[in-house]
Coordinates of C-alpha atoms in Angstrom, one line a residue:
D1 CA 98.7 -31.7 -215.3
N2 CA 99.0 -32.3 -211.6
L3 CA 97.7 -29.2 -210.5
G4 CA 94.5 -29.4 -212.1
N5 CA 95.0 -27.1 -215.0
T6 CA 93.9 -28.6 -218.5
W7 CA 94.9 -27.1 -222.0
S8 CA 93.3 -27.6 -225.4
G9 CA 94.0 -27.1 -229.0
S10 CA 92.7 -27.7 -232.5
G11 CA 95.2 -30.4 -233.5
N12 CA 95.6 -34.0 -232.2
K13 CA 99.6 -33.9 -232.4
P14 CA 101.0 -30.9 -231.0
K15 CA 104.4 -29.9 -231.0
I16 CA 106.3 -29.9 -227.7
L17 CA 109.1 -28.2 -226.3
C18 CA 110.1 -29.7 -222.9
H19 CA 112.4 -30.1 -219.7
V20 CA 115.1 -33.0 -220.9
D21 CA 113.4 -35.3 -217.9
I22 CA 110.2 -34.6 -219.5
C23 CA 110.9 -35.2 -223.1
E24 CA 112.5 -38.6 -221.9
S25 CA 109.5 -39.5 -220.1
L26 CA 107.3 -38.9 -223.0
W27 CA 109.5 -40.5 -225.2
H28 CA 109.1 -43.7 -223.3
M29 CA 105.4 -43.3 -223.5
G30 CA 105.5 -43.2 -227.1
V31 CA 105.9 -39.6 -228.5
R32 CA 108.2 -39.4 -230.9
T33 CA 110.5 -36.8 -232.5
D34 CA 107.5 -35.5 -234.9
Q35 CA 106.4 -34.0 -231.9
L36 CA 109.3 -33.6 -229.5
V37 CA 110.8 -30.8 -231.3
G38 CA 112.9 -29.3 -229.0
Y39 CA 114.2 -29.3 -225.5
F40 CA 115.9 -27.6 -222.4
G41 CA 117.8 -28.2 -219.2
G42 CA 120.6 -29.9 -220.1
D43 CA 122.8 -30.7 -223.2
M44 CA 122.5 -34.3 -224.0
S45 CA 125.1 -34.6 -226.3
D46 CA 127.3 -34.6 -223.1
V47 CA 127.4 -38.4 -221.8
T48 CA 127.7 -37.4 -218.4
Q49 CA 124.6 -35.3 -218.2
R50 CA 122.5 -38.1 -219.8
C51 CA 123.5 -40.8 -216.9
H52 CA 123.2 -40.5 -213.2
G53 CA 125.1 -43.6 -212.2
T54 CA 123.9 -46.4 -214.4
L55 CA 120.5 -44.7 -215.0
C56 CA 120.8 -43.1 -218.5
M57 CA 118.3 -41.2 -220.7
T58 CA 117.6 -42.9 -224.0
A59 CA 115.4 -40.8 -225.9
N60 CA 116.3 -40.0 -229.3
F61 CA 117.6 -36.5 -228.8
N62 CA 119.6 -35.9 -231.8
G63 CA 116.3 -35.6 -233.6
M64 CA 115.6 -32.4 -230.9
T65 CA 116.9 -28.9 -230.9
N66 CA 118.6 -27.6 -228.0
V67 CA 117.3 -24.8 -227.1
N68 CA 119.5 -23.8 -224.0
T69 CA 122.4 -21.1 -224.8
A70 CA 123.5 -21.5 -221.0
R71 CA 122.5 -23.8 -218.0
Y72 CA 119.2 -22.0 -217.4
T73 CA 119.0 -19.7 -220.3
V74 CA 117.2 -20.3 -223.7
D75 CA 117.3 -19.3 -227.4
L76 CA 114.1 -17.2 -227.9
G77 CA 114.9 -17.3 -231.4
T78 CA 115.1 -20.8 -231.9
I79 CA 112.0 -21.4 -229.9
V80 CA 110.1 -19.1 -232.5
T81 CA 111.5 -21.1 -235.2
L82 CA 110.6 -24.3 -233.7
N83 CA 107.3 -22.7 -233.3
P84 CA 105.7 -25.6 -230.5
D85 CA 102.4 -25.5 -229.5
I86 CA 103.2 -26.3 -226.0
I87 CA 105.8 -26.0 -223.5
I88 CA 106.3 -28.3 -220.9
D89 CA 108.4 -27.6 -217.9
Q90 CA 109.3 -29.5 -214.7
A91 CA 108.8 -27.6 -211.4
Y92 CA 109.3 -27.9 -207.7
C93 CA 106.1 -26.6 -205.8
Y94 CA 106.6 -27.9 -202.0
W95 CA 103.6 -26.0 -201.0
G96 CA 101.0 -27.2 -203.5
T97 CA 101.4 -23.9 -205.8
C98 CA 102.9 -23.1 -209.0
D99 CA 101.9 -20.0 -208.9
P100 CA 104.2 -17.6 -209.2
Y101 CA 105.8 -19.7 -212.0
K102 CA 107.9 -22.4 -210.2
G103 CA 109.2 -24.3 -213.8
L104 CA 112.8 -24.8 -214.0
L105 CA 112.3 -21.9 -216.9
S106 CA 112.0 -19.3 -214.1
Y107 CA 115.4 -19.4 -213.4
S108 CA 116.2 -18.2 -216.7
G109 CA 115.5 -14.7 -216.0
Q110 CA 113.6 -14.7 -219.5
M111 CA 109.8 -15.3 -218.0
D112 CA 108.2 -12.1 -219.4
D113 CA 109.8 -12.7 -222.9
L114 CA 108.9 -16.6 -222.9
K115 CA 105.3 -15.6 -221.7
A116 CA 105.3 -12.9 -224.3
L117 CA 105.4 -15.9 -227.2
G118 CA 102.1 -16.7 -226.3
I119 CA 103.0 -20.6 -225.9
P120 CA 101.1 -22.5 -223.5
M121 CA 103.5 -23.2 -220.4
V122 CA 102.8 -26.6 -218.6
Q123 CA 104.1 -27.2 -215.3
I124 CA 104.5 -30.7 -213.8
N125 CA 105.0 -30.6 -210.2
V126 CA 107.4 -33.5 -209.0
G127 CA 108.3 -31.4 -205.4
G128 CA 106.3 -33.2 -202.4
V129 CA 105.0 -35.6 -204.9
G130 CA 105.4 -39.2 -205.2
Y131 CA 107.6 -40.6 -208.3
I132 CA 104.7 -43.0 -209.5
E133 CA 102.0 -40.0 -209.3
V134 CA 104.3 -38.1 -211.5
V135 CA 104.6 -40.9 -213.8
E136 CA 101.0 -41.3 -214.0
T137 CA 100.3 -37.6 -214.8
I138 CA 102.8 -37.9 -217.6
Q139 CA 101.4 -40.7 -218.6
Q140 CA 97.8 -38.8 -218.9
I141 CA 99.5 -36.0 -220.9
A142 CA 101.3 -38.5 -223.3
N143 CA 97.8 -40.1 -223.8
G144 CA 96.3 -36.6 -224.6
I145 CA 98.9 -35.3 -226.9
S146 CA 99.6 -38.3 -228.9
S147 CA 98.4 -41.1 -230.9
G148 CA 101.4 -43.2 -230.6
I149 CA 101.1 -46.5 -228.5
N150 CA 104.2 -48.0 -226.9
F151 CA 103.5 -51.2 -226.1
D152 CA 106.6 -51.4 -223.7
V153 CA 104.5 -49.1 -221.2
L154 CA 102.1 -51.8 -220.6
K155 CA 104.8 -54.4 -220.2
N156 CA 106.5 -51.8 -218.0
C157 CA 103.8 -51.1 -215.8
E158 CA 103.4 -54.8 -215.2
Y159 CA 106.8 -55.0 -214.2
L160 CA 106.6 -52.4 -212.1
S161 CA 103.9 -53.7 -210.1
D162 CA 105.7 -56.9 -209.4
E163 CA 108.7 -55.1 -208.1
M164 CA 106.9 -52.7 -205.9
R165 CA 105.3 -55.9 -204.3
R166 CA 108.4 -57.5 -203.8
F167 CA 110.0 -53.9 -202.5
S168 CA 107.0 -53.6 -199.8
A169 CA 107.4 -57.4 -198.9
L170 CA 111.1 -56.4 -198.3
A171 CA 110.4 -53.1 -196.3
K172 CA 108.6 -54.8 -193.8
R173 CA 111.4 -57.1 -192.9
M174 CA 113.6 -54.2 -192.6
W175 CA 111.1 -52.4 -190.4
A176 CA 111.1 -55.9 -188.3
K177 CA 115.0 -55.6 -188.0
N178 CA 115.1 -51.5 -187.5
V179 CA 117.1 -51.0 -190.7
K180 CA 117.0 -47.8 -191.2
V181 CA 117.6 -45.4 -194.2
T182 CA 119.1 -41.9 -194.4
T183 CA 119.7 -39.7 -198.0
A184 CA 122.4 -37.1 -198.7
S185 CA 124.6 -35.4 -200.9
F186 CA 128.2 -35.0 -199.6
S187 CA 130.9 -32.2 -200.5
A188 CA 133.8 -31.3 -198.5
S189 CA 132.9 -29.4 -195.8
T190 CA 129.1 -30.0 -195.9
I191 CA 126.7 -32.9 -195.7
Y192 CA 123.1 -31.9 -197.3
A193 CA 120.7 -34.2 -196.1
A194 CA 117.4 -34.9 -197.6
E195 CA 114.0 -34.6 -196.2
P196 CA 111.9 -37.3 -197.7
K197 CA 108.8 -35.9 -198.1
D198 CA 110.2 -33.3 -200.5
D199 CA 111.6 -35.7 -203.0
A200 CA 109.6 -38.0 -205.0
I201 CA 111.8 -41.2 -205.3
L202 CA 111.8 -40.5 -201.7
I203 CA 108.4 -40.3 -201.1
M204 CA 107.8 -43.5 -203.4
L205 CA 110.2 -45.6 -201.2
E206 CA 108.5 -44.3 -198.1
E207 CA 105.1 -45.4 -199.4
L208 CA 106.2 -48.6 -199.9
G209 CA 107.1 -48.8 -196.5
V210 CA 111.0 -48.4 -196.2
P211 CA 111.7 -46.9 -192.9
M212 CA 113.1 -43.3 -194.1
T213 CA 114.8 -40.5 -192.0
H214 CA 113.1 -37.5 -191.7
V215 CA 115.6 -34.6 -191.2
N216 CA 115.1 -31.0 -190.4
P217 CA 115.4 -28.9 -193.6
N218 CA 117.4 -25.3 -193.1
D219 CA 118.0 -24.7 -196.6
P220 CA 117.2 -21.0 -197.1
R221 CA 115.5 -21.9 -200.7
G222 CA 112.8 -23.8 -198.4
G223 CA 112.9 -27.3 -197.8
Y224 CA 114.6 -30.3 -199.5
W225 CA 117.9 -30.2 -197.7
E226 CA 119.6 -29.8 -194.2
Y227 CA 122.9 -28.6 -193.8
I228 CA 125.3 -30.4 -191.6
S229 CA 128.9 -29.7 -191.2
L230 CA 131.7 -32.3 -192.0
N231 CA 135.3 -32.1 -190.8
A232 CA 137.2 -33.3 -193.8
S233 CA 140.3 -34.0 -191.9
T234 CA 138.6 -36.3 -189.7
G235 CA 136.0 -37.5 -191.5
I236 CA 133.4 -36.9 -188.7
S237 CA 130.1 -35.3 -189.2
P238 CA 127.6 -34.8 -186.6
I239 CA 124.9 -36.1 -189.0
S240 CA 125.9 -39.6 -187.3
S241 CA 124.7 -39.3 -184.0
M242 CA 121.9 -36.7 -185.4
Y243 CA 120.6 -39.7 -187.5
P244 CA 122.1 -43.0 -186.8
T245 CA 121.4 -45.0 -190.1
D246 CA 122.1 -48.3 -191.5
I247 CA 122.0 -47.7 -195.3
W248 CA 123.0 -44.3 -196.9
L249 CA 121.4 -43.2 -200.4
Y250 CA 123.9 -41.1 -201.9
D251 CA 123.2 -38.6 -204.7
A252 CA 124.2 -39.9 -208.1
R253 CA 124.3 -36.5 -209.9
S254 CA 127.9 -37.1 -208.5
E255 CA 128.4 -40.6 -208.8
H256 CA 131.9 -40.7 -209.0
R257 CA 132.5 -38.5 -206.1
H258 CA 130.5 -40.4 -203.7
L259 CA 131.9 -44.1 -205.0
A260 CA 135.6 -42.4 -204.7
E261 CA 134.4 -41.1 -200.7
A262 CA 133.4 -44.7 -200.2
D263 CA 136.9 -46.2 -201.3
P264 CA 139.6 -45.0 -199.4
T265 CA 142.1 -46.7 -201.8
S266 CA 140.7 -43.7 -204.6
P267 CA 142.8 -41.4 -205.7
D268 CA 139.9 -38.9 -205.5
H269 CA 139.1 -40.1 -201.9
S270 CA 139.5 -36.7 -200.0
Y271 CA 136.1 -35.9 -197.5
N272 CA 137.1 -39.0 -195.3
F273 CA 133.8 -39.4 -194.3
T274 CA 133.5 -42.2 -191.4
D275 CA 130.3 -43.9 -190.2
P276 CA 129.3 -47.4 -189.2
A277 CA 126.9 -47.9 -192.1
W278 CA 129.2 -45.7 -194.9
D279 CA 132.2 -47.8 -193.8
A280 CA 130.4 -51.1 -194.2
G281 CA 129.5 -50.3 -197.6
Q282 CA 125.9 -50.4 -197.3
I283 CA 125.1 -47.6 -199.4
A284 CA 122.9 -47.1 -202.8
P285 CA 122.8 -44.3 -205.6
W286 CA 119.6 -42.0 -205.3
P287 CA 119.0 -40.7 -208.6
I288 CA 117.5 -37.1 -207.5
D289 CA 117.5 -35.8 -211.1
T290 CA 116.0 -38.4 -213.3
A291 CA 113.3 -39.1 -216.0
W292 CA 109.4 -40.1 -214.9
T293 CA 109.0 -43.7 -216.6
Y294 CA 107.5 -47.2 -215.6
Q295 CA 111.2 -48.1 -216.4
H296 CA 112.9 -45.8 -214.6
A297 CA 110.9 -46.7 -211.7
V298 CA 111.9 -50.1 -211.8
S299 CA 115.3 -49.7 -212.3
I300 CA 115.4 -47.4 -209.1
L301 CA 114.0 -49.9 -206.9
T302 CA 115.7 -53.1 -208.5
T303 CA 118.9 -51.2 -207.8
L304 CA 118.0 -50.3 -204.4
R305 CA 116.7 -53.7 -203.3
K306 CA 119.8 -55.6 -203.9
T307 CA 121.7 -53.3 -201.3
F308 CA 118.5 -53.3 -199.0
E309 CA 118.5 -56.9 -199.4
T310 CA 122.0 -57.5 -197.8
S311 CA 122.3 -54.5 -195.6
I312 CA 122.1 -55.2 -191.8
R313 CA 121.7 -53.2 -188.6
V314 CA 124.7 -51.4 -187.7
T315 CA 123.5 -48.7 -185.4
D316 CA 121.9 -49.0 -182.3
K317 CA 117.9 -50.4 -182.3
V318 CA 115.4 -47.2 -182.2
T319 CA 111.7 -46.7 -182.2
C320 CA 110.7 -45.6 -185.9
T321 CA 107.3 -44.2 -186.2
L322 CA 105.5 -42.5 -189.7
R323 CA 104.4 -38.8 -188.9
A324 CA 100.8 -38.1 -188.8
G325 CA 99.1 -38.3 -192.2
E326 CA 101.8 -40.4 -193.8
S327 CA 100.7 -43.9 -193.3
G328 CA 101.5 -44.4 -197.2
R329 CA 99.5 -45.1 -200.4
D330 CA 97.6 -48.8 -201.1
Y331 CA 99.8 -50.6 -203.2
S332 CA 98.6 -53.9 -203.0
V333 CA 97.4 -55.7 -206.1
T334 CA 93.6 -54.3 -206.4
Q335 CA 94.8 -50.9 -205.9
F336 CA 97.6 -51.1 -208.0
N337 CA 96.2 -49.7 -211.4
H338 CA 98.1 -46.7 -213.1
S339 CA 96.8 -45.2 -216.0
G340 CA 94.8 -48.5 -216.7

């Protein structure tokens, strides 16, 4: 995994129980339901959980067993019946360690019972790691656990290479024009501004050169979010003066809610947020909770590029700088060689 751990076994096609995002990712990399026996982390029979905005999961979840009994809890008896050889979870390890266990199964309150099953539990860290780096990790795991070859992976990797070069050129123009990007999730009384160094997609954008707004997280859970007030009566929030922005990326987990706030004529419009870039319609979806594949990366970048290409600076010009140690990864043609 991307934490330096390795696992081995006597078989060459282990049965896998995985978080829905990991299952979706492995499916796109050639692992099929003869190995993907079960999933947790969401009900994939519910289309609202399968899709965030226009980005939807397409793996054959009907061929897998949902082991969830509630949002986080799992049915241990069903897991025993499925008899998986390995459990692959998704984790947010912001400070470089996943010990003690930081996978999303840790929210189940059943860790002692799960560990007692004796099934190896793999954590894929997606916190503070770039999206492409996570894709590479899952690709390596797919190569190690399955003999299946998905030739679409090779083609989609090429497509992503092309899209990243286009995006990098666009990012240079954004820097030249001083067009700034801020990411947030909106609620009735609070705007949750996202810190780019904690999110895989935002790290990818910054690696490609996009001028991203960094915030000061005050989330008591540590990292990711800065809580900023919003007056739903006036629509005014101090975020507009704290972080003047020209493009807003909104939380695609609640696509309908955010689009309603961007349309004053919508019957669901209620927060009344007003801001130069928001009012100008310079907004785009941020699929914070998504799968990790070359195909998804292409879709994410293509969607964002449409908005970035047509957006203009609507706030005063400011000086943008990269923080120390954030010079970005080299995604030039010679360096882009993910998983062969």
